[in-house]
JSON list of C-alpha atoms and ligand atoms in Angstrom, two decimals:
[
{"chain": "A", "resi": 1, "resn": "MET", "atom": "CA", "xyz": [-34.96, 33.86, -47.41]},
{"chain": "A", "resi": 2, "resn": "LYS", "atom": "CA", "xyz": [-34.76, 32.50, -43.87]},
{"chain": "A", "resi": 3, "resn": "PHE", "atom": "CA", "xyz": [-37.89, 32.33, -41.71]},
{"chain": "A", "resi": 4, "resn": "PHE", "atom": "CA", "xyz": [-37.67, 33.25, -38.04]},
{"chain": "A", "resi": 5, "resn": "VAL", "atom": "CA", "xyz": [-40.76, 33.11, -35.84]},
{"chain": "A", "resi": 6, "resn": "ASP", "atom": "CA", "xyz": [-41.51, 36.24, -33.81]},
{"chain": "A", "resi": 7, "resn": "THR", "atom": "CA", "xyz": [-42.85, 34.85, -30.54]},
{"chain": "A", "resi": 8, "resn": "ALA", "atom": "CA", "xyz": [-41.92, 33.69, -27.02]},
{"chain": "A", "resi": 9, "resn": "ASP", "atom": "CA", "xyz": [-44.70, 31.08, -27.02]},
{"chain": "A", "resi": 10, "resn": "ILE", "atom": "CA", "xyz": [-42.94, 27.73, -26.56]},
{"chain": "A", "resi": 11, "resn": "ASP", "atom": "CA", "xyz": [-45.89, 25.64, -27.78]},
{"chain": "A", "resi": 12, "resn": "GLU", "atom": "CA", "xyz": [-46.04, 27.64, -31.02]},
{"chain": "A", "resi": 13, "resn": "ILE", "atom": "CA", "xyz": [-42.28, 27.32, -31.53]},
{"chain": "A", "resi": 14, "resn": "ARG", "atom": "CA", "xyz": [-42.34, 23.57, -30.87]},
{"chain": "A", "resi": 15, "resn": "ASP", "atom": "CA", "xyz": [-45.19, 23.10, -33.34]},
{"chain": "A", "resi": 16, "resn": "LEU", "atom": "CA", "xyz": [-43.66, 25.25, -36.09]},
{"chain": "A", "resi": 17, "resn": "ALA", "atom": "CA", "xyz": [-40.26, 23.59, -35.65]},
{"chain": "A", "resi": 18, "resn": "THR", "atom": "CA", "xyz": [-41.79, 20.31, -36.84]},
{"chain": "A", "resi": 19, "resn": "THR", "atom": "CA", "xyz": [-42.59, 21.91, -40.23]},
{"chain": "A", "resi": 20, "resn": "GLY", "atom": "CA", "xyz": [-38.91, 22.33, -41.03]},
{"chain": "A", "resi": 21, "resn": "LEU", "atom": "CA", "xyz": [-39.66, 25.95, -41.99]},
{"chain": "A", "resi": 22, "resn": "LEU", "atom": "CA", "xyz": [-38.08, 27.52, -38.95]},
{"chain": "A", "resi": 23, "resn": "ASP", "atom": "CA", "xyz": [-34.55, 28.96, -39.20]},
{"chain": "A", "resi": 24, "resn": "GLY", "atom": "CA", "xyz": [-34.59, 30.94, -35.96]},
{"chain": "A", "resi": 25, "resn": "VAL", "atom": "CA", "xyz": [-36.63, 32.82, -33.35]},
{"chain": "A", "resi": 26, "resn": "THR", "atom": "CA", "xyz": [-36.93, 36.45, -32.28]},
{"chain": "A", "resi": 27, "resn": "THR", "atom": "CA", "xyz": [-38.30, 37.68, -28.97]},
{"chain": "A", "resi": 28, "resn": "ASN", "atom": "CA", "xyz": [-38.59, 41.13, -27.46]},
{"chain": "A", "resi": 29, "resn": "PRO", "atom": "CA", "xyz": [-39.54, 42.38, -23.97]},
{"chain": "A", "resi": 30, "resn": "SER", "atom": "CA", "xyz": [-43.21, 42.72, -24.99]},
{"chain": "A", "resi": 31, "resn": "LEU", "atom": "CA", "xyz": [-43.35, 39.12, -26.23]},
{"chain": "A", "resi": 32, "resn": "ILE", "atom": "CA", "xyz": [-41.65, 37.90, -23.02]},
{"chain": "A", "resi": 33, "resn": "ALA", "atom": "CA", "xyz": [-44.20, 39.85, -20.95]},
{"chain": "A", "resi": 34, "resn": "LYS", "atom": "CA", "xyz": [-47.01, 38.23, -22.97]},
{"chain": "A", "resi": 35, "resn": "SER", "atom": "CA", "xyz": [-45.58, 34.76, -22.24]},
{"chain": "A", "resi": 36, "resn": "GLY", "atom": "CA", "xyz": [-45.81, 35.45, -18.49]},
{"chain": "A", "resi": 37, "resn": "ARG", "atom": "CA", "xyz": [-42.60, 33.46, -17.99]},
{"chain": "A", "resi": 38, "resn": "ASP", "atom": "CA", "xyz": [-39.04, 34.07, -16.81]},
{"chain": "A", "resi": 39, "resn": "PHE", "atom": "CA", "xyz": [-36.98, 35.60, -19.65]},
{"chain": "A", "resi": 40, "resn": "LEU", "atom": "CA", "xyz": [-33.83, 33.51, -19.18]},
{"chain": "A", "resi": 41, "resn": "ASP", "atom": "CA", "xyz": [-35.83, 30.26, -18.85]},
{"chain": "A", "resi": 42, "resn": "VAL", "atom": "CA", "xyz": [-37.76, 31.00, -22.05]},
{"chain": "A", "resi": 43, "resn": "ILE", "atom": "CA", "xyz": [-34.62, 31.76, -24.07]},
{"chain": "A", "resi": 44, "resn": "ALA", "atom": "CA", "xyz": [-32.93, 28.58, -22.77]},
{"chain": "A", "resi": 45, "resn": "GLU", "atom": "CA", "xyz": [-35.97, 26.49, -23.68]},
{"chain": "A", "resi": 46, "resn": "ILE", "atom": "CA", "xyz": [-36.19, 27.97, -27.18]},
{"chain": "A", "resi": 47, "resn": "CYS", "atom": "CA", "xyz": [-32.47, 27.29, -27.74]},
{"chain": "A", "resi": 48, "resn": "ASP", "atom": "CA", "xyz": [-33.11, 23.62, -26.92]},
{"chain": "A", "resi": 49, "resn": "ILE", "atom": "CA", "xyz": [-35.79, 23.46, -29.63]},
{"chain": "A", "resi": 50, "resn": "VAL", "atom": "CA", "xyz": [-34.23, 25.54, -32.42]},
{"chain": "A", "resi": 51, "resn": "ASP", "atom": "CA", "xyz": [-30.64, 25.30, -33.68]},
{"chain": "A", "resi": 52, "resn": "GLY", "atom": "CA", "xyz": [-30.69, 28.66, -35.51]},
{"chain": "A", "resi": 53, "resn": "PRO", "atom": "CA", "xyz": [-30.28, 32.14, -34.00]},
{"chain": "A", "resi": 54, "resn": "VAL", "atom": "CA", "xyz": [-32.54, 32.93, -31.03]},
{"chain": "A", "resi": 55, "resn": "SER", "atom": "CA", "xyz": [-32.80, 36.64, -30.25]},
{"chain": "A", "resi": 56, "resn": "GLY", "atom": "CA", "xyz": [-33.04, 37.76, -26.62]},
{"chain": "A", "resi": 57, "resn": "GLU", "atom": "CA", "xyz": [-33.08, 41.47, -25.87]},
{"chain": "A", "resi": 58, "resn": "VAL", "atom": "CA", "xyz": [-31.23, 43.45, -23.22]},
{"chain": "A", "resi": 59, "resn": "THR", "atom": "CA", "xyz": [-33.30, 45.84, -21.15]},
{"chain": "A", "resi": 60, "resn": "ALA", "atom": "CA", "xyz": [-30.52, 48.09, -19.86]},
{"chain": "A", "resi": 61, "resn": "LEU", "atom": "CA", "xyz": [-30.33, 51.39, -21.73]},
{"chain": "A", "resi": 62, "resn": "ASP", "atom": "CA", "xyz": [-26.70, 52.24, -20.90]},
{"chain": "A", "resi": 63, "resn": "TYR", "atom": "CA", "xyz": [-23.57, 50.62, -22.36]},
{"chain": "A", "resi": 64, "resn": "GLU", "atom": "CA", "xyz": [-22.23, 49.13, -19.11]},
{"chain": "A", "resi": 65, "resn": "GLY", "atom": "CA", "xyz": [-25.64, 47.69, -18.24]},
{"chain": "A", "resi": 66, "resn": "MET", "atom": "CA", "xyz": [-26.00, 46.19, -21.71]},
{"chain": "A", "resi": 67, "resn": "ILE", "atom": "CA", "xyz": [-22.60, 44.52, -21.41]},
{"chain": "A", "resi": 68, "resn": "LYS", "atom": "CA", "xyz": [-23.50, 43.02, -18.02]},
{"chain": "A", "resi": 69, "resn": "GLU", "atom": "CA", "xyz": [-26.89, 41.79, -19.20]},
{"chain": "A", "resi": 70, "resn": "GLY", "atom": "CA", "xyz": [-25.47, 40.64, -22.54]},
{"chain": "A", "resi": 71, "resn": "GLU", "atom": "CA", "xyz": [-22.91, 38.39, -20.81]},
{"chain": "A", "resi": 72, "resn": "VAL", "atom": "CA", "xyz": [-25.76, 36.68, -18.93]},
{"chain": "A", "resi": 73, "resn": "VAL", "atom": "CA", "xyz": [-28.01, 36.27, -21.96]},
{"chain": "A", "resi": 74, "resn": "LEU", "atom": "CA", "xyz": [-25.23, 35.08, -24.29]},
{"chain": "A", "resi": 75, "resn": "ALA", "atom": "CA", "xyz": [-24.06, 32.52, -21.71]},
{"chain": "A", "resi": 76, "resn": "ILE", "atom": "CA", "xyz": [-27.33, 30.61, -22.22]},
{"chain": "A", "resi": 77, "resn": "ALA", "atom": "CA", "xyz": [-26.28, 29.04, -25.53]},
{"chain": "A", "resi": 78, "resn": "ASP", "atom": "CA", "xyz": [-24.05, 29.55, -28.55]},
{"chain": "A", "resi": 79, "resn": "ASN", "atom": "CA", "xyz": [-27.04, 30.23, -30.80]},
{"chain": "A", "resi": 80, "resn": "VAL", "atom": "CA", "xyz": [-28.28, 33.23, -28.79]},
{"chain": "A", "resi": 81, "resn": "ALA", "atom": "CA", "xyz": [-28.25, 36.46, -30.81]},
{"chain": "A", "resi": 82, "resn": "LEU", "atom": "CA", "xyz": [-28.12, 39.40, -28.42]},
{"chain": "A", "resi": 83, "resn": "LYS", "atom": "CA", "xyz": [-30.70, 42.02, -29.29]},
{"chain": "A", "resi": 84, "resn": "VAL", "atom": "CA", "xyz": [-29.72, 45.62, -28.58]},
{"chain": "A", "resi": 85, "resn": "PRO", "atom": "CA", "xyz": [-31.62, 48.81, -29.40]},
{"chain": "A", "resi": 86, "resn": "LEU", "atom": "CA", "xyz": [-30.48, 51.16, -32.12]},
{"chain": "A", "resi": 87, "resn": "THR", "atom": "CA", "xyz": [-28.98, 53.79, -29.83]},
{"chain": "A", "resi": 88, "resn": "VAL", "atom": "CA", "xyz": [-25.38, 54.95, -29.51]},
{"chain": "A", "resi": 89, "resn": "ASP", "atom": "CA", "xyz": [-24.98, 52.77, -26.40]},
{"chain": "A", "resi": 90, "resn": "GLY", "atom": "CA", "xyz": [-26.60, 49.87, -28.26]},
{"chain": "A", "resi": 91, "resn": "LEU", "atom": "CA", "xyz": [-24.17, 50.27, -31.16]},
{"chain": "A", "resi": 92, "resn": "LYS", "atom": "CA", "xyz": [-21.22, 50.31, -28.75]},
{"chain": "A", "resi": 93, "resn": "ALA", "atom": "CA", "xyz": [-22.51, 47.14, -27.12]},
{"chain": "A", "resi": 94, "resn": "CYS", "atom": "CA", "xyz": [-23.00, 45.64, -30.59]},
{"chain": "A", "resi": 95, "resn": "LYS", "atom": "CA", "xyz": [-19.36, 46.29, -31.46]},
{"chain": "A", "resi": 96, "resn": "TYR", "atom": "CA", "xyz": [-18.20, 44.88, -28.12]},
{"chain": "A", "resi": 97, "resn": "PHE", "atom": "CA", "xyz": [-19.97, 41.55, -28.59]},
{"chain": "A", "resi": 98, "resn": "ALA", "atom": "CA", "xyz": [-19.42, 41.34, -32.37]},
{"chain": "A", "resi": 99, "resn": "ASP", "atom": "CA", "xyz": [-15.67, 41.71, -31.73]},
{"chain": "A", "resi": 100, "resn": "LYS", "atom": "CA", "xyz": [-15.96, 38.70, -29.42]},
{"chain": "A", "resi": 101, "resn": "GLY", "atom": "CA", "xyz": [-17.52, 36.71, -32.27]},
{"chain": "A", "resi": 102, "resn": "ARG", "atom": "CA", "xyz": [-21.07, 36.73, -30.92]},
{"chain": "A", "resi": 103, "resn": "MET", "atom": "CA", "xyz": [-24.21, 37.38, -32.96]},
{"chain": "A", "resi": 104, "resn": "VAL", "atom": "CA", "xyz": [-25.88, 40.73, -32.33]},
{"chain": "A", "resi": 105, "resn": "ASN", "atom": "CA", "xyz": [-29.30, 41.77, -33.65]},
{"chain": "A", "resi": 106, "resn": "VAL", "atom": "CA", "xyz": [-29.72, 45.55, -33.67]},
{"chain": "A", "resi": 107, "resn": "THR", "atom": "CA", "xyz": [-33.40, 46.26, -33.25]},
{"chain": "A", "resi": 108, "resn": "LEU", "atom": "CA", "xyz": [-35.85, 49.16, -33.56]},
{"chain": "A", "resi": 109, "resn": "CYS", "atom": "CA", "xyz": [-34.39, 50.32, -36.88]},
{"chain": "A", "resi": 110, "resn": "PHE", "atom": "CA", "xyz": [-36.51, 52.89, -38.70]},
{"chain": "A", "resi": 111, "resn": "SER", "atom": "CA", "xyz": [-34.07, 54.49, -41.17]},
{"chain": "A", "resi": 112, "resn": "ALA", "atom": "CA", "xyz": [-31.43, 53.53, -43.70]},
{"chain": "A", "resi": 113, "resn": "ALA", "atom": "CA", "xyz": [-28.91, 55.70, -41.85]},
{"chain": "A", "resi": 114, "resn": "GLN", "atom": "CA", "xyz": [-29.49, 53.66, -38.68]},
{"chain": "A", "resi": 115, "resn": "ALA", "atom": "CA", "xyz": [-29.01, 50.45, -40.66]},
{"chain": "A", "resi": 116, "resn": "LEU", "atom": "CA", "xyz": [-25.71, 51.74, -42.02]},
{"chain": "A", "resi": 117, "resn": "LEU", "atom": "CA", "xyz": [-24.48, 52.38, -38.46]},
{"chain": "A", "resi": 118, "resn": "ALA", "atom": "CA", "xyz": [-25.47, 48.88, -37.32]},
{"chain": "A", "resi": 119, "resn": "ALA", "atom": "CA", "xyz": [-23.54, 47.31, -40.20]},
{"chain": "A", "resi": 120, "resn": "LYS", "atom": "CA", "xyz": [-20.48, 49.40, -39.36]},
{"chain": "A", "resi": 121, "resn": "ALA", "atom": "CA", "xyz": [-20.79, 48.26, -35.70]},
{"chain": "A", "resi": 122, "resn": "GLY", "atom": "CA", "xyz": [-20.56, 44.64, -36.88]},
{"chain": "A", "resi": 123, "resn": "ALA", "atom": "CA", "xyz": [-24.18, 43.56, -36.36]},
{"chain": "A", "resi": 124, "resn": "SER", "atom": "CA", "xyz": [-25.07, 40.08, -37.57]},
{"chain": "A", "resi": 125, "resn": "PHE", "atom": "CA", "xyz": [-28.67, 41.26, -38.07]},
{"chain": "A", "resi": 126, "resn": "ILE", "atom": "CA", "xyz": [-30.42, 44.59, -38.54]},
{"chain": "A", "resi": 127, "resn": "SER", "atom": "CA", "xyz": [-34.13, 44.61, -37.68]},
{"chain": "A", "resi": 128, "resn": "PRO", "atom": "CA", "xyz": [-36.11, 47.24, -39.60]},
{"chain": "A", "resi": 129, "resn": "PHE", "atom": "CA", "xyz": [-39.74, 47.34, -38.41]},
{"chain": "A", "resi": 130, "resn": "VAL", "atom": "CA", "xyz": [-41.93, 47.50, -41.52]},
{"chain": "A", "resi": 131, "resn": "GLY", "atom": "CA", "xyz": [-45.37, 47.22, -39.88]},
{"chain": "A", "resi": 132, "resn": "ARG", "atom": "CA", "xyz": [-44.79, 50.08, -37.46]},
{"chain": "A", "resi": 133, "resn": "HIS", "atom": "CA", "xyz": [-43.73, 52.25, -40.43]},
{"chain": "A", "resi": 134, "resn": "ASP", "atom": "CA", "xyz": [-46.91, 51.34, -42.28]},
{"chain": "A", "resi": 135, "resn": "ASP", "atom": "CA", "xyz": [-48.90, 52.17, -39.13]},
{"chain": "A", "resi": 136, "resn": "ILE", "atom": "CA", "xyz": [-47.85, 55.83, -39.38]},
{"chain": "A", "resi": 137, "resn": "GLY", "atom": "CA", "xyz": [-48.59, 56.07, -43.10]},
{"chain": "A", "resi": 138, "resn": "GLN", "atom": "CA", "xyz": [-45.06, 55.41, -44.37]},
{"chain": "A", "resi": 139, "resn": "ASP", "atom": "CA", "xyz": [-43.91, 52.66, -46.73]},
{"chain": "A", "resi": 140, "resn": "GLY", "atom": "CA", "xyz": [-42.03, 50.16, -44.58]},
{"chain": "A", "resi": 141, "resn": "MET", "atom": "CA", "xyz": [-40.90, 48.11, -47.56]},
{"chain": "A", "resi": 142, "resn": "SER", "atom": "CA", "xyz": [-39.14, 51.05, -49.23]},
{"chain": "A", "resi": 143, "resn": "LEU", "atom": "CA", "xyz": [-36.86, 51.07, -46.18]},
{"chain": "A", "resi": 144, "resn": "ILE", "atom": "CA", "xyz": [-35.96, 47.43, -46.88]},
{"chain": "A", "resi": 145, "resn": "GLU", "atom": "CA", "xyz": [-35.14, 48.34, -50.50]},
{"chain": "A", "resi": 146, "resn": "ASP", "atom": "CA", "xyz": [-32.90, 51.19, -49.36]},
{"chain": "A", "resi": 147, "resn": "ILE", "atom": "CA", "xyz": [-31.04, 49.04, -46.85]},
{"chain": "A", "resi": 148, "resn": "ARG", "atom": "CA", "xyz": [-30.59, 46.26, -49.45]},
{"chain": "A", "resi": 149, "resn": "THR", "atom": "CA", "xyz": [-29.05, 48.79, -51.87]},
{"chain": "A", "resi": 150, "resn": "ILE", "atom": "CA", "xyz": [-26.71, 50.27, -49.26]},
{"chain": "A", "resi": 151, "resn": "TYR", "atom": "CA", "xyz": [-25.55, 46.92, -47.91]},
{"chain": "A", "resi": 152, "resn": "ASP", "atom": "CA", "xyz": [-24.93, 45.61, -51.43]},
{"chain": "A", "resi": 153, "resn": "ASN", "atom": "CA", "xyz": [-23.04, 48.80, -52.41]},
{"chain": "A", "resi": 154, "resn": "TYR", "atom": "CA", "xyz": [-20.47, 48.11, -49.71]},
{"chain": "A", "resi": 155, "resn": "ASP", "atom": "CA", "xyz": [-20.76, 44.32, -49.44]},
{"chain": "A", "resi": 156, "resn": "PHE", "atom": "CA", "xyz": [-21.80, 44.52, -45.77]},
{"chain": "A", "resi": 157, "resn": "LYS", "atom": "CA", "xyz": [-22.42, 41.04, -44.35]},
{"chain": "A", "resi": 158, "resn": "THR", "atom": "CA", "xyz": [-25.07, 42.20, -41.85]},
{"chain": "A", "resi": 159, "resn": "GLU", "atom": "CA", "xyz": [-28.29, 40.31, -42.62]},
{"chain": "A", "resi": 160, "resn": "ILE", "atom": "CA", "xyz": [-31.48, 42.28, -43.19]},
{"chain": "A", "resi": 161, "resn": "LEU", "atom": "CA", "xyz": [-34.05, 40.81, -40.79]},
{"chain": "A", "resi": 162, "resn": "VAL", "atom": "CA", "xyz": [-37.46, 42.20, -41.74]},
{"chain": "A", "resi": 163, "resn": "ALA", "atom": "CA", "xyz": [-39.43, 42.70, -38.50]},
{"chain": "A", "resi": 164, "resn": "SER", "atom": "CA", "xyz": [-42.88, 43.92, -37.45]},
{"chain": "A", "resi": 165, "resn": "VAL", "atom": "CA", "xyz": [-44.43, 41.74, -40.13]},
{"chain": "A", "resi": 166, "resn": "ARG", "atom": "CA", "xyz": [-48.22, 41.88, -40.15]},
{"chain": "A", "resi": 167, "resn": "HIS", "atom": "CA", "xyz": [-49.42, 39.91, -43.20]},
{"chain": "A", "resi": 168, "resn": "PRO", "atom": "CA", "xyz": [-48.25, 37.55, -45.99]},
{"chain": "A", "resi": 169, "resn": "ILE", "atom": "CA", "xyz": [-47.63, 40.39, -48.48]},
{"chain": "A", "resi": 170, "resn": "HIS", "atom": "CA", "xyz": [-44.91, 41.73, -46.18]},
{"chain": "A", "resi": 171, "resn": "VAL", "atom": "CA", "xyz": [-43.22, 38.32, -46.46]},
{"chain": "A", "resi": 172, "resn": "THR", "atom": "CA", "xyz": [-43.41, 38.05, -50.26]},
{"chain": "A", "resi": 173, "resn": "ASP", "atom": "CA", "xyz": [-42.32, 41.68, -50.68]},
{"chain": "A", "resi": 174, "resn": "ALA", "atom": "CA", "xyz": [-39.33, 41.04, -48.41]},
{"chain": "A", "resi": 175, "resn": "ALA", "atom": "CA", "xyz": [-38.37, 38.01, -50.50]},
{"chain": "A", "resi": 176, "resn": "ARG", "atom": "CA", "xyz": [-38.79, 39.95, -53.76]},
{"chain": "A", "resi": 177, "resn": "ILE", "atom": "CA", "xyz": [-36.42, 42.66, -52.48]},
{"chain": "A", "resi": 178, "resn": "GLY", "atom": "CA", "xyz": [-33.90, 40.06, -51.35]},
{"chain": "A", "resi": 179, "resn": "ALA", "atom": "CA", "xyz": [-34.06, 40.47, -47.57]},
{"chain": "A", "resi": 180, "resn": "ASP", "atom": "CA", "xyz": [-32.03, 37.78, -45.82]},
{"chain": "A", "resi": 181, "resn": "VAL", "atom": "CA", "xyz": [-34.53, 36.96, -43.07]},
{"chain": "A", "resi": 182, "resn": "CYS", "atom": "CA", "xyz": [-38.14, 37.66, -42.22]},
{"chain": "A", "resi": 183, "resn": "THR", "atom": "CA", "xyz": [-39.31, 37.27, -38.63]},
{"chain": "A", "resi": 184, "resn": "ILE", "atom": "CA", "xyz": [-42.96, 36.37, -38.76]},
{"chain": "A", "resi": 185, "resn": "PRO", "atom": "CA", "xyz": [-45.71, 35.96, -36.15]},
{"chain": "A", "resi": 186, "resn": "PRO", "atom": "CA", "xyz": [-47.01, 32.34, -35.96]},
{"chain": "A", "resi": 187, "resn": "LYS", "atom": "CA", "xyz": [-50.43, 33.33, -37.32]},
{"chain": "A", "resi": 188, "resn": "VAL", "atom": "CA", "xyz": [-48.87, 34.88, -40.45]},
{"chain": "A", "resi": 189, "resn": "ILE", "atom": "CA", "xyz": [-46.64, 31.83, -41.03]},
{"chain": "A", "resi": 190, "resn": "ARG", "atom": "CA", "xyz": [-49.80, 29.71, -41.12]},
{"chain": "A", "resi": 191, "resn": "GLN", "atom": "CA", "xyz": [-51.58, 32.22, -43.39]},
{"chain": "A", "resi": 192, "resn": "LEU", "atom": "CA", "xyz": [-48.78, 31.82, -45.94]},
{"chain": "A", "resi": 193, "resn": "SER", "atom": "CA", "xyz": [-49.94, 28.28, -46.77]},
{"chain": "A", "resi": 194, "resn": "LYS", "atom": "CA", "xyz": [-53.55, 29.34, -47.36]},
{"chain": "A", "resi": 195, "resn": "HIS", "atom": "CA", "xyz": [-55.26, 29.88, -50.71]},
{"chain": "A", "resi": 196, "resn": "PRO", "atom": "CA", "xyz": [-58.99, 29.50, -51.38]},
{"chain": "A", "resi": 197, "resn": "LEU", "atom": "CA", "xyz": [-58.30, 27.73, -54.69]},
{"chain": "A", "resi": 198, "resn": "THR", "atom": "CA", "xyz": [-56.21, 25.16, -52.82]},
{"chain": "A", "resi": 199, "resn": "ASP", "atom": "CA", "xyz": [-59.16, 24.51, -50.46]},
{"chain": "A", "resi": 200, "resn": "ASN", "atom": "CA", "xyz": [-61.68, 24.35, -53.33]},
{"chain": "A", "resi": 201, "resn": "GLY", "atom": "CA", "xyz": [-59.46, 22.12, -55.45]},
{"chain": "A", "resi": 202, "resn": "LEU", "atom": "CA", "xyz": [-58.85, 19.73, -52.56]},
{"chain": "A", "resi": 203, "resn": "ALA", "atom": "CA", "xyz": [-62.58, 19.50, -51.80]},
{"chain": "A", "resi": 204, "resn": "ALA", "atom": "CA", "xyz": [-63.32, 18.66, -55.49]},
{"chain": "A", "resi": 205, "resn": "PHE", "atom": "CA", "xyz": [-60.58, 16.01, -55.57]},
{"chain": "A", "resi": 206, "resn": "MET", "atom": "CA", "xyz": [-61.97, 14.41, -52.39]},
{"chain": "A", "resi": 207, "resn": "ASP", "atom": "CA", "xyz": [-65.54, 14.37, -53.82]},
{"chain": "A", "resi": 208, "resn": "ASP", "atom": "CA", "xyz": [-64.39, 12.66, -57.00]},
{"chain": "A", "resi": 209, "resn": "TRP", "atom": "CA", "xyz": [-62.23, 10.21, -55.05]},
{"chain": "A", "resi": 210, "resn": "ALA", "atom": "CA", "xyz": [-65.17, 9.22, -52.84]},
{"chain": "A", "resi": 211, "resn": "LYS", "atom": "CA", "xyz": [-67.14, 8.32, -56.02]},
{"chain": "A", "resi": 212, "resn": "THR", "atom": "CA", "xyz": [-64.50, 5.73, -56.99]},
{"chain": "A", "resi": 213, "resn": "GLY", "atom": "CA", "xyz": [-65.07, 3.79, -53.77]},
{"chain": "A", "resi": 214, "resn": "GLN", "atom": "CA", "xyz": [-61.33, 3.11, -53.65]},
{"chain": "A", "resi": 215, "resn": "THR", "atom": "CA", "xyz": [-58.89, 3.25, -50.71]},
{"chain": "A", "resi": 216, "resn": "ILE", "atom": "CA", "xyz": [-55.11, 3.53, -50.99]},
{"chain": "A", "resi": 217, "resn": "LEU", "atom": "CA", "xyz": [-54.47, 1.58, -47.79]},
{"chain": "A", "resi": 218, "resn": "LYS", "atom": "CA", "xyz": [-55.84, -1.95, -48.20]},
{"chain": "B", "resi": 1, "resn": "E4P", "atom": "C1", "xyz": [-38.89, 41.57, -33.89]},
{"chain": "B", "resi": 1, "resn": "E4P", "atom": "O1", "xyz": [-37.73, 41.39, -33.63]},
{"chain": "B", "resi": 1, "resn": "E4P", "atom": "C2", "xyz": [-39.69, 42.69, -33.39]},
{"chain": "B", "resi": 1, "resn": "E4P", "atom": "O2", "xyz": [-39.53, 42.82, -32.04]},
{"chain": "B", "resi": 1, "resn": "E4P", "atom": "C3", "xyz": [-41.13, 42.51, -33.76]},
{"chain": "B", "resi": 1, "resn": "E4P", "atom": "O3", "xyz": [-41.20, 42.05, -35.10]},
{"chain": "B", "resi": 1, "resn": "E4P", "atom": "C4", "xyz": [-41.97, 43.73, -33.54]},
{"chain": "B", "resi": 1, "resn": "E4P", "atom": "O4", "xyz": [-43.25, 43.53, -34.11]},
{"chain": "B", "resi": 1, "resn": "E4P", "atom": "P1", "xyz": [-44.51, 44.46, -33.76]},
{"chain": "B", "resi": 1, "resn": "E4P", "atom": "O5", "xyz": [-44.31, 45.79, -34.39]},
{"chain": "B", "resi": 1, "resn": "E4P", "atom": "O6", "xyz": [-45.68, 43.73, -34.38]},
{"chain": "B", "resi": 1, "resn": "E4P", "atom": "O7", "xyz": [-44.58, 44.54, -32.28]}
]
């Protein structure tokens, strides 16, 4: 499963890129607003750091506006994936850019039916939001299972990009189901490496090592 980081924070992206764990980046208008920076500058800077897909979202709600904005955003770099909302106009824009060979990430997906439409429109990625489903008392991960089944039934190539990830169990559940990508907030990526038994074991090893009085570097 590929790991994307869900942030527009350049320092976080630069730091996580050094781990070799990062396969791409997703942003959205809320994350851009949080960065306090110019949208196009941020996307360009991220594309310089990360070779994989970098999602930048249109803000127009109508087809013509999405096409105009999409041309600008996609001109930044070849690895930009244009993010469009799961609306009829968004699906039309998806088809337009997919037919031109560009990556499109269809976002704000909350049903298997919506995911089916995105695949038929030629999306490279479908972004189902699991955390926001959980927030309203529904099982976000069952949506991922349904989409996996439907895409496999028809051999759709659209990648399932699990979004709105809130904790490490979302990540391991997504991997168990066979999602293609998980986009993960930086804090959750760091949480994935944590286990109290790792910390305890390391502390015990260091205590015992200190008793030997040895050093590896002479
Ligand atoms: C990613 O593409 C989404 O925009 C993001 O995961 C949404 O996450 P949130 O529900 O935590 O805002």
